[in-house]
């Protein structure tokens, strides 16, 4: 198998859910529909869900690669707050205090509250999501709290708690609060895979038995997508196109200046 997730999360899910009929998911901070996606492998197995991502430039890929998912181009926020996305394009984030926005670092994007998501979910999925994955680069606690109080009670939570843009790779302070919050809703932390904390229903023996360790390529039979030949060729072609595009722009700018 090919693992399309960044850290083998899809292989852990496959291990847990292999004997189940296809279910549903909610992917918050979904990014690309295939490369680095926690849910793409399940999508290929017939699972369907709601994928939320604020970067508008990724919308076309979702429509093409995963047309059967409901893709929402927005930032998930708590009630009454605005959504923001960084102009760098790789970091989507909810900012509570507007005064924290400096210069043009963050720009406004479409916002979706937990209650709005609840209405969409009941109409679209027809069943509660089996798992919810959250990767929003901060404020996970507030979002999880908002979802819980709105009535979202999946069997599994997959929550990124490591700031991957911090070289020290330490867990966010909010992870301690998250643990207390989710334990109060009858969940237990079943696994830390190096990036995400996995919470499972305490009452489900099958879940807690199968979420036993991170996914390791040398132990479980899968290949990380970034090591596949097709992905390397794709990246090589993409880099060449970007180089040619830059060179063409320079040539055009020189011609304009001469005129």
PDB file of C-alpha atoms in Angstrom:
ATOM      1  CA  UNK A   1       0.000   0.000   0.000  1.00  0.00           C
ATOM      2  CA  UNK A   2       0.986   3.617  -0.445  1.00  0.00           C
ATOM      3  CA  UNK A   3       0.583   5.889   2.561  1.00  0.00           C
ATOM      4  CA  UNK A   4      -0.691   9.240   1.313  1.00  0.00           C
ATOM      5  CA  UNK A   5      -0.634  10.847   4.766  1.00  0.00           C
ATOM      6  CA  UNK A   6       2.316  12.857   5.992  1.00  0.00           C
ATOM      7  CA  UNK A   7       3.076  10.610   8.960  1.00  0.00           C
ATOM      8  CA  UNK A   8       1.357   7.297   8.225  1.00  0.00           C
ATOM      9  CA  UNK A   9      -1.942   8.280   9.841  1.00  0.00           C
ATOM     10  CA  UNK A  10      -3.919   6.572   7.077  1.00  0.00           C
ATOM     11  CA  UNK A  11      -2.140   3.294   7.829  1.00  0.00           C
ATOM     12  CA  UNK A  12      -3.146   3.501  11.488  1.00  0.00           C
ATOM     13  CA  UNK A  13      -6.740   4.143  10.388  1.00  0.00           C
ATOM     14  CA  UNK A  14      -6.551   1.231   7.976  1.00  0.00           C
ATOM     15  CA  UNK A  15      -5.350  -1.011  10.808  1.00  0.00           C
ATOM     16  CA  UNK A  16      -8.232   0.106  13.021  1.00  0.00           C
ATOM     17  CA  UNK A  17     -11.032   0.138  10.450  1.00  0.00           C
ATOM     18  CA  UNK A  18     -10.048  -2.640   8.011  1.00  0.00           C
ATOM     19  CA  UNK A  19     -12.921  -4.931   9.027  1.00  0.00           C
ATOM     20  CA  UNK A  20     -15.574  -2.214   8.834  1.00  0.00           C
ATOM     21  CA  UNK A  21     -17.921  -1.151   6.089  1.00  0.00           C
ATOM     22  CA  UNK A  22     -17.068   2.299   4.664  1.00  0.00           C
ATOM     23  CA  UNK A  23     -18.070   5.100   6.990  1.00  0.00           C
ATOM     24  CA  UNK A  24     -17.683   8.868   7.153  1.00  0.00           C
ATOM     25  CA  UNK A  25     -15.171  11.437   8.360  1.00  0.00           C
ATOM     26  CA  UNK A  26     -14.638  15.154   8.809  1.00  0.00           C
ATOM     27  CA  UNK A  27     -11.208  16.443   7.773  1.00  0.00           C
ATOM     28  CA  UNK A  28     -10.517  19.926   9.175  1.00  0.00           C
ATOM     29  CA  UNK A  29      -7.448  21.525   7.631  1.00  0.00           C
ATOM     30  CA  UNK A  30      -7.593  19.013   4.791  1.00  0.00           C
ATOM     31  CA  UNK A  31      -4.915  20.652   2.575  1.00  0.00           C
ATOM     32  CA  UNK A  32      -4.316  18.722  -0.688  1.00  0.00           C
ATOM     33  CA  UNK A  33      -6.886  16.003  -1.530  1.00  0.00           C
ATOM     34  CA  UNK A  34      -4.199  13.381  -2.178  1.00  0.00           C
ATOM     35  CA  UNK A  35      -0.618  14.224  -1.266  1.00  0.00           C
ATOM     36  CA  UNK A  36      -0.202  14.439   2.499  1.00  0.00           C
ATOM     37  CA  UNK A  37      -3.880  13.569   3.022  1.00  0.00           C
ATOM     38  CA  UNK A  38      -4.951  11.511   6.042  1.00  0.00           C
ATOM     39  CA  UNK A  39      -8.240  10.571   4.352  1.00  0.00           C
ATOM     40  CA  UNK A  40      -7.364   9.851   0.699  1.00  0.00           C
ATOM     41  CA  UNK A  41      -6.601   6.135   1.237  1.00  0.00           C
ATOM     42  CA  UNK A  42      -9.999   5.665   2.908  1.00  0.00           C
ATOM     43  CA  UNK A  43     -11.684   7.648   0.134  1.00  0.00           C
ATOM     44  CA  UNK A  44     -10.331   5.099  -2.348  1.00  0.00           C
ATOM     45  CA  UNK A  45     -11.886   2.346  -0.210  1.00  0.00           C
ATOM     46  CA  UNK A  46     -15.328   3.916  -0.415  1.00  0.00           C
ATOM     47  CA  UNK A  47     -15.324   6.212   2.615  1.00  0.00           C
ATOM     48  CA  UNK A  48     -16.839   9.660   2.154  1.00  0.00           C
ATOM     49  CA  UNK A  49     -16.803  12.815   4.207  1.00  0.00           C
ATOM     50  CA  UNK A  50     -16.587  16.559   4.609  1.00  0.00           C
ATOM     51  CA  UNK A  51     -13.222  18.190   3.970  1.00  0.00           C
ATOM     52  CA  UNK A  52     -12.597  21.761   5.140  1.00  0.00           C
ATOM     53  CA  UNK A  53      -9.670  23.826   3.845  1.00  0.00           C
ATOM     54  CA  UNK A  54      -9.411  27.643   3.613  1.00  0.00           C
ATOM     55  CA  UNK A  55      -6.857  27.850   0.779  1.00  0.00           C
ATOM     56  CA  UNK A  56      -8.813  28.690  -2.348  1.00  0.00           C
ATOM     57  CA  UNK A  57      -6.081  27.516  -4.736  1.00  0.00           C
ATOM     58  CA  UNK A  58      -6.658  23.895  -3.616  1.00  0.00           C
ATOM     59  CA  UNK A  59     -10.362  23.869  -4.538  1.00  0.00           C
ATOM     60  CA  UNK A  60      -9.758  22.811  -8.152  1.00  0.00           C
ATOM     61  CA  UNK A  61      -7.805  19.753  -7.032  1.00  0.00           C
ATOM     62  CA  UNK A  62     -10.593  18.649  -4.705  1.00  0.00           C
ATOM     63  CA  UNK A  63     -13.190  18.935  -7.462  1.00  0.00           C
ATOM     64  CA  UNK A  64     -11.009  16.881  -9.796  1.00  0.00           C
ATOM     65  CA  UNK A  65      -9.525  14.222  -7.485  1.00  0.00           C
ATOM     66  CA  UNK A  66     -12.277  13.760  -4.880  1.00  0.00           C
ATOM     67  CA  UNK A  67     -15.599  14.858  -6.386  1.00  0.00           C
ATOM     68  CA  UNK A  68     -17.639  12.626  -4.050  1.00  0.00           C
ATOM     69  CA  UNK A  69     -16.426  14.417  -0.917  1.00  0.00           C
ATOM     70  CA  UNK A  70     -18.093  17.635   0.180  1.00  0.00           C
ATOM     71  CA  UNK A  71     -15.291  20.200   0.002  1.00  0.00           C
ATOM     72  CA  UNK A  72     -15.822  23.407   1.978  1.00  0.00           C
ATOM     73  CA  UNK A  73     -13.449  26.246   1.163  1.00  0.00           C
ATOM     74  CA  UNK A  74     -13.467  27.968   4.552  1.00  0.00           C
ATOM     75  CA  UNK A  75     -11.764  28.210   7.923  1.00  0.00           C
ATOM     76  CA  UNK A  76     -13.541  26.539  10.831  1.00  0.00           C
ATOM     77  CA  UNK A  77     -13.994  29.022  13.672  1.00  0.00           C
ATOM     78  CA  UNK A  78     -15.827  29.301  16.956  1.00  0.00           C
ATOM     79  CA  UNK A  79     -19.165  31.105  17.054  1.00  0.00           C
ATOM     80  CA  UNK A  80     -19.184  34.704  15.862  1.00  0.00           C
ATOM     81  CA  UNK A  81     -15.522  34.895  14.902  1.00  0.00           C
ATOM     82  CA  UNK A  82     -13.857  35.555  11.569  1.00  0.00           C
ATOM     83  CA  UNK A  83     -11.626  33.153   9.684  1.00  0.00           C
ATOM     84  CA  UNK A  84      -8.120  34.104   8.637  1.00  0.00           C
ATOM     85  CA  UNK A  85      -5.472  32.512   6.484  1.00  0.00           C
ATOM     86  CA  UNK A  86      -1.824  33.436   6.120  1.00  0.00           C
ATOM     87  CA  UNK A  87      -0.640  34.884   2.847  1.00  0.00           C
ATOM     88  CA  UNK A  88       2.247  32.416   2.787  1.00  0.00           C
ATOM     89  CA  UNK A  89      -0.308  29.834   1.687  1.00  0.00           C
ATOM     90  CA  UNK A  90       0.826  26.936   3.840  1.00  0.00           C
ATOM     91  CA  UNK A  91      -0.543  27.942   7.185  1.00  0.00           C
ATOM     92  CA  UNK A  92      -4.275  28.238   7.854  1.00  0.00           C
ATOM     93  CA  UNK A  93      -5.239  29.576  11.252  1.00  0.00           C
ATOM     94  CA  UNK A  94      -8.073  30.968  13.350  1.00  0.00           C
ATOM     95  CA  UNK A  95      -7.146  34.244  15.050  1.00  0.00           C
ATOM     96  CA  UNK A  96      -9.355  35.232  17.979  1.00  0.00           C
ATOM     97  CA  UNK A  97      -8.139  38.773  18.579  1.00  0.00           C
ATOM     98  CA  UNK A  98      -8.062  40.999  15.524  1.00  0.00           C
ATOM     99  CA  UNK A  99      -5.224  43.034  17.046  1.00  0.00           C
ATOM    100  CA  UNK A 100      -2.979  39.988  16.670  1.00  0.00           C
ATOM    101  CA  UNK A 101      -3.055  40.478  12.906  1.00  0.00           C
ATOM    102  CA  UNK A 102       0.044  42.373  11.850  1.00  0.00           C
ATOM    103  CA  UNK A 103       0.399  44.014   8.453  1.00  0.00           C
ATOM    104  CA  UNK A 104      -0.634  41.693   5.623  1.00  0.00           C
ATOM    105  CA  UNK A 105       0.487  38.476   7.288  1.00  0.00           C
ATOM    106  CA  UNK A 106      -3.089  37.233   7.647  1.00  0.00           C
ATOM    107  CA  UNK A 107      -6.055  37.841   5.382  1.00  0.00           C
ATOM    108  CA  UNK A 108      -9.738  37.234   5.884  1.00  0.00           C
ATOM    109  CA  UNK A 109     -11.281  34.075   4.439  1.00  0.00           C
ATOM    110  CA  UNK A 110     -14.703  32.422   4.556  1.00  0.00           C
ATOM    111  CA  UNK A 111     -15.623  31.295   8.066  1.00  0.00           C
ATOM    112  CA  UNK A 112     -17.629  28.268   9.140  1.00  0.00           C
ATOM    113  CA  UNK A 113     -18.862  27.793  12.718  1.00  0.00           C
ATOM    114  CA  UNK A 114     -19.375  24.468  14.485  1.00  0.00           C
ATOM    115  CA  UNK A 115     -23.163  24.922  14.439  1.00  0.00           C
ATOM    116  CA  UNK A 116     -23.116  25.558  10.676  1.00  0.00           C
ATOM    117  CA  UNK A 117     -20.982  22.463  10.218  1.00  0.00           C
ATOM    118  CA  UNK A 118     -23.458  20.483  12.314  1.00  0.00           C
ATOM    119  CA  UNK A 119     -26.294  21.439   9.966  1.00  0.00           C
ATOM    120  CA  UNK A 120     -24.248  20.490   6.907  1.00  0.00           C
ATOM    121  CA  UNK A 121     -23.173  17.198   8.491  1.00  0.00           C
ATOM    122  CA  UNK A 122     -26.701  16.059   9.309  1.00  0.00           C
ATOM    123  CA  UNK A 123     -27.789  16.715   5.720  1.00  0.00           C
ATOM    124  CA  UNK A 124     -24.692  15.449   3.918  1.00  0.00           C
ATOM    125  CA  UNK A 125     -23.364  12.445   5.830  1.00  0.00           C
ATOM    126  CA  UNK A 126     -26.619  10.843   7.018  1.00  0.00           C
ATOM    127  CA  UNK A 127     -24.627   9.300   9.911  1.00  0.00           C
ATOM    128  CA  UNK A 128     -22.228  10.526  12.629  1.00  0.00           C
ATOM    129  CA  UNK A 129     -18.585  10.730  11.468  1.00  0.00           C
ATOM    130  CA  UNK A 130     -16.427   7.796  12.552  1.00  0.00           C
ATOM    131  CA  UNK A 131     -13.489  10.135  13.072  1.00  0.00           C
ATOM    132  CA  UNK A 132     -12.606  13.823  12.977  1.00  0.00           C
ATOM    133  CA  UNK A 133      -9.108  14.948  11.997  1.00  0.00           C
ATOM    134  CA  UNK A 134      -7.959  18.448  12.940  1.00  0.00           C
ATOM    135  CA  UNK A 135      -4.852  20.194  11.612  1.00  0.00           C
ATOM    136  CA  UNK A 136      -5.226  23.966  11.872  1.00  0.00           C
ATOM    137  CA  UNK A 137      -1.819  25.079  13.219  1.00  0.00           C
ATOM    138  CA  UNK A 138      -3.158  26.377  16.535  1.00  0.00           C
ATOM    139  CA  UNK A 139      -6.348  26.927  18.607  1.00  0.00           C
ATOM    140  CA  UNK A 140      -7.232  23.225  18.431  1.00  0.00           C
ATOM    141  CA  UNK A 141      -8.609  23.354  21.966  1.00  0.00           C
ATOM    142  CA  UNK A 142     -11.225  26.005  21.176  1.00  0.00           C
ATOM    143  CA  UNK A 143     -12.309  24.250  18.003  1.00  0.00           C
ATOM    144  CA  UNK A 144     -12.613  20.843  19.701  1.00  0.00           C
ATOM    145  CA  UNK A 145     -14.531  22.383  22.589  1.00  0.00           C
ATOM    146  CA  UNK A 146     -16.887  24.094  20.142  1.00  0.00           C
ATOM    147  CA  UNK A 147     -17.462  20.843  18.236  1.00  0.00           C
ATOM    148  CA  UNK A 148     -18.088  18.826  21.407  1.00  0.00           C
ATOM    149  CA  UNK A 149     -20.613  21.290  22.784  1.00  0.00           C
ATOM    150  CA  UNK A 150     -22.350  21.357  19.384  1.00  0.00           C
ATOM    151  CA  UNK A 151     -22.812  17.579  19.570  1.00  0.00           C
ATOM    152  CA  UNK A 152     -19.921  16.110  17.588  1.00  0.00           C
ATOM    153  CA  UNK A 153     -18.993  12.828  19.288  1.00  0.00           C
ATOM    154  CA  UNK A 154     -16.983  10.716  16.824  1.00  0.00           C
ATOM    155  CA  UNK A 155     -15.371   7.439  17.819  1.00  0.00           C
ATOM    156  CA  UNK A 156     -11.885   8.827  17.117  1.00  0.00           C
ATOM    157  CA  UNK A 157     -10.244  12.261  17.240  1.00  0.00           C
ATOM    158  CA  UNK A 158      -6.944  12.837  15.420  1.00  0.00           C
ATOM    159  CA  UNK A 159      -5.551  16.191  16.552  1.00  0.00           C
ATOM    160  CA  UNK A 160      -2.227  17.696  15.518  1.00  0.00           C
ATOM    161  CA  UNK A 161      -0.501  19.004  18.638  1.00  0.00           C
ATOM    162  CA  UNK A 162       3.016  19.627  17.279  1.00  0.00           C
ATOM    163  CA  UNK A 163       3.905  22.908  15.643  1.00  0.00           C
ATOM    164  CA  UNK A 164       5.753  21.513  12.630  1.00  0.00           C
ATOM    165  CA  UNK A 165       7.128  24.955  11.818  1.00  0.00           C
ATOM    166  CA  UNK A 166       8.937  24.989  15.166  1.00  0.00           C
ATOM    167  CA  UNK A 167      12.327  23.285  14.912  1.00  0.00           C
ATOM    168  CA  UNK A 168      12.047  21.993  18.500  1.00  0.00           C
ATOM    169  CA  UNK A 169       8.898  19.979  17.666  1.00  0.00           C
ATOM    170  CA  UNK A 170       7.408  20.280  21.140  1.00  0.00           C
ATOM    171  CA  UNK A 171       3.749  19.719  21.966  1.00  0.00           C
ATOM    172  CA  UNK A 172       1.567  22.784  22.223  1.00  0.00           C
ATOM    173  CA  UNK A 173       0.602  23.840  25.743  1.00  0.00           C
ATOM    174  CA  UNK A 174      -3.067  23.369  24.817  1.00  0.00           C
ATOM    175  CA  UNK A 175      -2.576  19.595  24.488  1.00  0.00           C
ATOM    176  CA  UNK A 176      -2.796  19.245  28.280  1.00  0.00           C
ATOM    177  CA  UNK A 177      -6.114  21.094  28.303  1.00  0.00           C
ATOM    178  CA  UNK A 178      -7.308  19.009  25.347  1.00  0.00           C
ATOM    179  CA  UNK A 179      -6.659  15.815  27.291  1.00  0.00           C
ATOM    180  CA  UNK A 180      -8.709  17.014  30.261  1.00  0.00           C
ATOM    181  CA  UNK A 181     -11.517  18.210  27.978  1.00  0.00           C
ATOM    182  CA  UNK A 182     -11.788  14.993  25.963  1.00  0.00           C
ATOM    183  CA  UNK A 183     -11.522  12.781  29.051  1.00  0.00           C
ATOM    184  CA  UNK A 184     -14.548  14.609  30.444  1.00  0.00           C
ATOM    185  CA  UNK A 185     -16.423  13.425  27.340  1.00  0.00           C
ATOM    186  CA  UNK A 186     -15.430   9.755  27.923  1.00  0.00           C
ATOM    187  CA  UNK A 187     -12.453   9.648  25.564  1.00  0.00           C
ATOM    188  CA  UNK A 188      -8.951   8.464  26.356  1.00  0.00           C
ATOM    189  CA  UNK A 189      -5.682   9.339  24.657  1.00  0.00           C
ATOM    190  CA  UNK A 190      -4.786   6.099  22.907  1.00  0.00           C
ATOM    191  CA  UNK A 191      -1.706   7.197  20.959  1.00  0.00           C
ATOM    192  CA  UNK A 192       0.771   9.979  20.263  1.00  0.00           C
ATOM    193  CA  UNK A 193       2.255   9.291  16.814  1.00  0.00           C
ATOM    194  CA  UNK A 194       4.926  11.989  16.957  1.00  0.00           C
ATOM    195  CA  UNK A 195       2.685  14.691  15.480  1.00  0.00           C
ATOM    196  CA  UNK A 196      -0.932  13.906  16.432  1.00  0.00           C
ATOM    197  CA  UNK A 197      -2.716  12.811  19.564  1.00  0.00           C
ATOM    198  CA  UNK A 198      -5.316  10.088  18.986  1.00  0.00           C
ATOM    199  CA  UNK A 199      -8.339   9.943  21.272  1.00  0.00           C
ATOM    200  CA  UNK A 200     -10.735   7.004  21.230  1.00  0.00           C
ATOM    201  CA  UNK A 201     -13.970   6.217  23.017  1.00  0.00           C
ATOM    202  CA  UNK A 202     -13.127   4.624  26.367  1.00  0.00           C
ATOM    203  CA  UNK A 203     -15.939   2.104  25.978  1.00  0.00           C
ATOM    204  CA  UNK A 204     -14.640   0.698  22.669  1.00  0.00           C
ATOM    205  CA  UNK A 205     -12.234  -2.152  23.380  1.00  0.00           C
ATOM    206  CA  UNK A 206     -11.629  -2.785  19.656  1.00  0.00           C
ATOM    207  CA  UNK A 207     -10.501   0.789  19.039  1.00  0.00           C
ATOM    208  CA  UNK A 208      -8.199   0.935  22.020  1.00  0.00           C
ATOM    209  CA  UNK A 209      -6.738  -2.468  21.189  1.00  0.00           C
ATOM    210  CA  UNK A 210      -5.866  -1.530  17.593  1.00  0.00           C
ATOM    211  CA  UNK A 211      -4.531   1.999  18.155  1.00  0.00           C
ATOM    212  CA  UNK A 212      -1.369   0.532  19.640  1.00  0.00           C
ATOM    213  CA  UNK A 213       1.524   2.275  17.879  1.00  0.00           C
ATOM    214  CA  UNK A 214       2.474   4.701  15.121  1.00  0.00           C
ATOM    215  CA  UNK A 215       2.803   3.331  11.598  1.00  0.00           C
ATOM    216  CA  UNK A 216       6.298   2.205  10.628  1.00  0.00           C
ATOM    217  CA  UNK A 217       7.186   1.412   6.963  1.00  0.00           C
ATOM    218  CA  UNK A 218       9.607  -1.299   8.074  1.00  0.00           C
ATOM    219  CA  UNK A 219       6.997  -3.047  10.229  1.00  0.00           C
ATOM    220  CA  UNK A 220       3.759  -2.556   8.311  1.00  0.00           C
ATOM    221  CA  UNK A 221       3.492  -3.133   4.574  1.00  0.00           C
ATOM    222  CA  UNK A 222       3.333   0.372   3.082  1.00  0.00           C
ATOM    223  CA  UNK A 223       5.456   2.927   1.243  1.00  0.00           C
ATOM    224  CA  UNK A 224       5.309   6.670   2.093  1.00  0.00           C
ATOM    225  CA  UNK A 225       4.039   8.582  -0.952  1.00  0.00           C
ATOM    226  CA  UNK A 226       7.049  10.908  -1.088  1.00  0.00           C
ATOM    227  CA  UNK A 227       9.313   7.897  -1.749  1.00  0.00           C
ATOM    228  CA  UNK A 228       7.357   6.614  -4.756  1.00  0.00           C
ATOM    229  CA  UNK A 229       8.824   7.043  -8.244  1.00  0.00           C
ATOM    230  CA  UNK A 230       5.674   8.707  -9.611  1.00  0.00           C
ATOM    231  CA  UNK A 231       5.748  11.375  -6.899  1.00  0.00           C
ATOM    232  CA  UNK A 232       9.428  12.100  -7.494  1.00  0.00           C
ATOM    233  CA  UNK A 233       8.843  12.430 -11.240  1.00  0.00           C
ATOM    234  CA  UNK A 234       5.869  14.710 -10.580  1.00  0.00           C
ATOM    235  CA  UNK A 235       7.964  16.948  -8.317  1.00  0.00           C
ATOM    236  CA  UNK A 236      10.801  17.045 -10.855  1.00  0.00           C
ATOM    237  CA  UNK A 237       8.433  18.136 -13.650  1.00  0.00           C
ATOM    238  CA  UNK A 238       6.769  20.683 -11.350  1.00  0.00           C
ATOM    239  CA  UNK A 239      10.127  22.219 -10.379  1.00  0.00           C
ATOM    240  CA  UNK A 240      11.170  22.406 -14.040  1.00  0.00           C
ATOM    241  CA  UNK A 241       7.912  24.142 -14.957  1.00  0.00           C
ATOM    242  CA  UNK A 242       8.390  26.674 -12.174  1.00  0.00           C
ATOM    243  CA  UNK A 243      11.953  27.377 -13.315  1.00  0.00           C
ATOM    244  CA  UNK A 244      10.869  27.882 -16.952  1.00  0.00           C
ATOM    245  CA  UNK A 245       7.980  30.111 -15.808  1.00  0.00           C
ATOM    246  CA  UNK A 246      10.355  32.333 -13.794  1.00  0.00           C
ATOM    247  CA  UNK A 247      12.762  32.595 -16.711  1.00  0.00           C
ATOM    248  CA  UNK A 248       9.918  33.529 -19.080  1.00  0.00           C
ATOM    249  CA  UNK A 249       8.681  36.241 -16.697  1.00  0.00           C
ATOM    250  CA  UNK A 250      12.186  37.729 -16.492  1.00  0.00           C
ATOM    251  CA  UNK A 251      12.485  37.792 -20.266  1.00  0.00           C
ATOM    252  CA  UNK A 252       9.078  39.463 -20.659  1.00  0.00           C
ATOM    253  CA  UNK A 253       9.920  42.076 -17.995  1.00  0.00           C
ATOM    254  CA  UNK A 254      13.208  42.898 -19.769  1.00  0.00           C
ATOM    255  CA  UNK A 255      11.414  43.316 -23.109  1.00  0.00           C
ATOM    256  CA  UNK A 256       8.845  45.643 -21.485  1.00  0.00           C
ATOM    257  CA  UNK A 257      11.573  47.740 -19.860  1.00  0.00           C
ATOM    258  CA  UNK A 258      13.403  48.114 -23.193  1.00  0.00           C
ATOM    259  CA  UNK A 259      10.210  49.296 -24.892  1.00  0.00           C
TER     260      UNK A 259
END
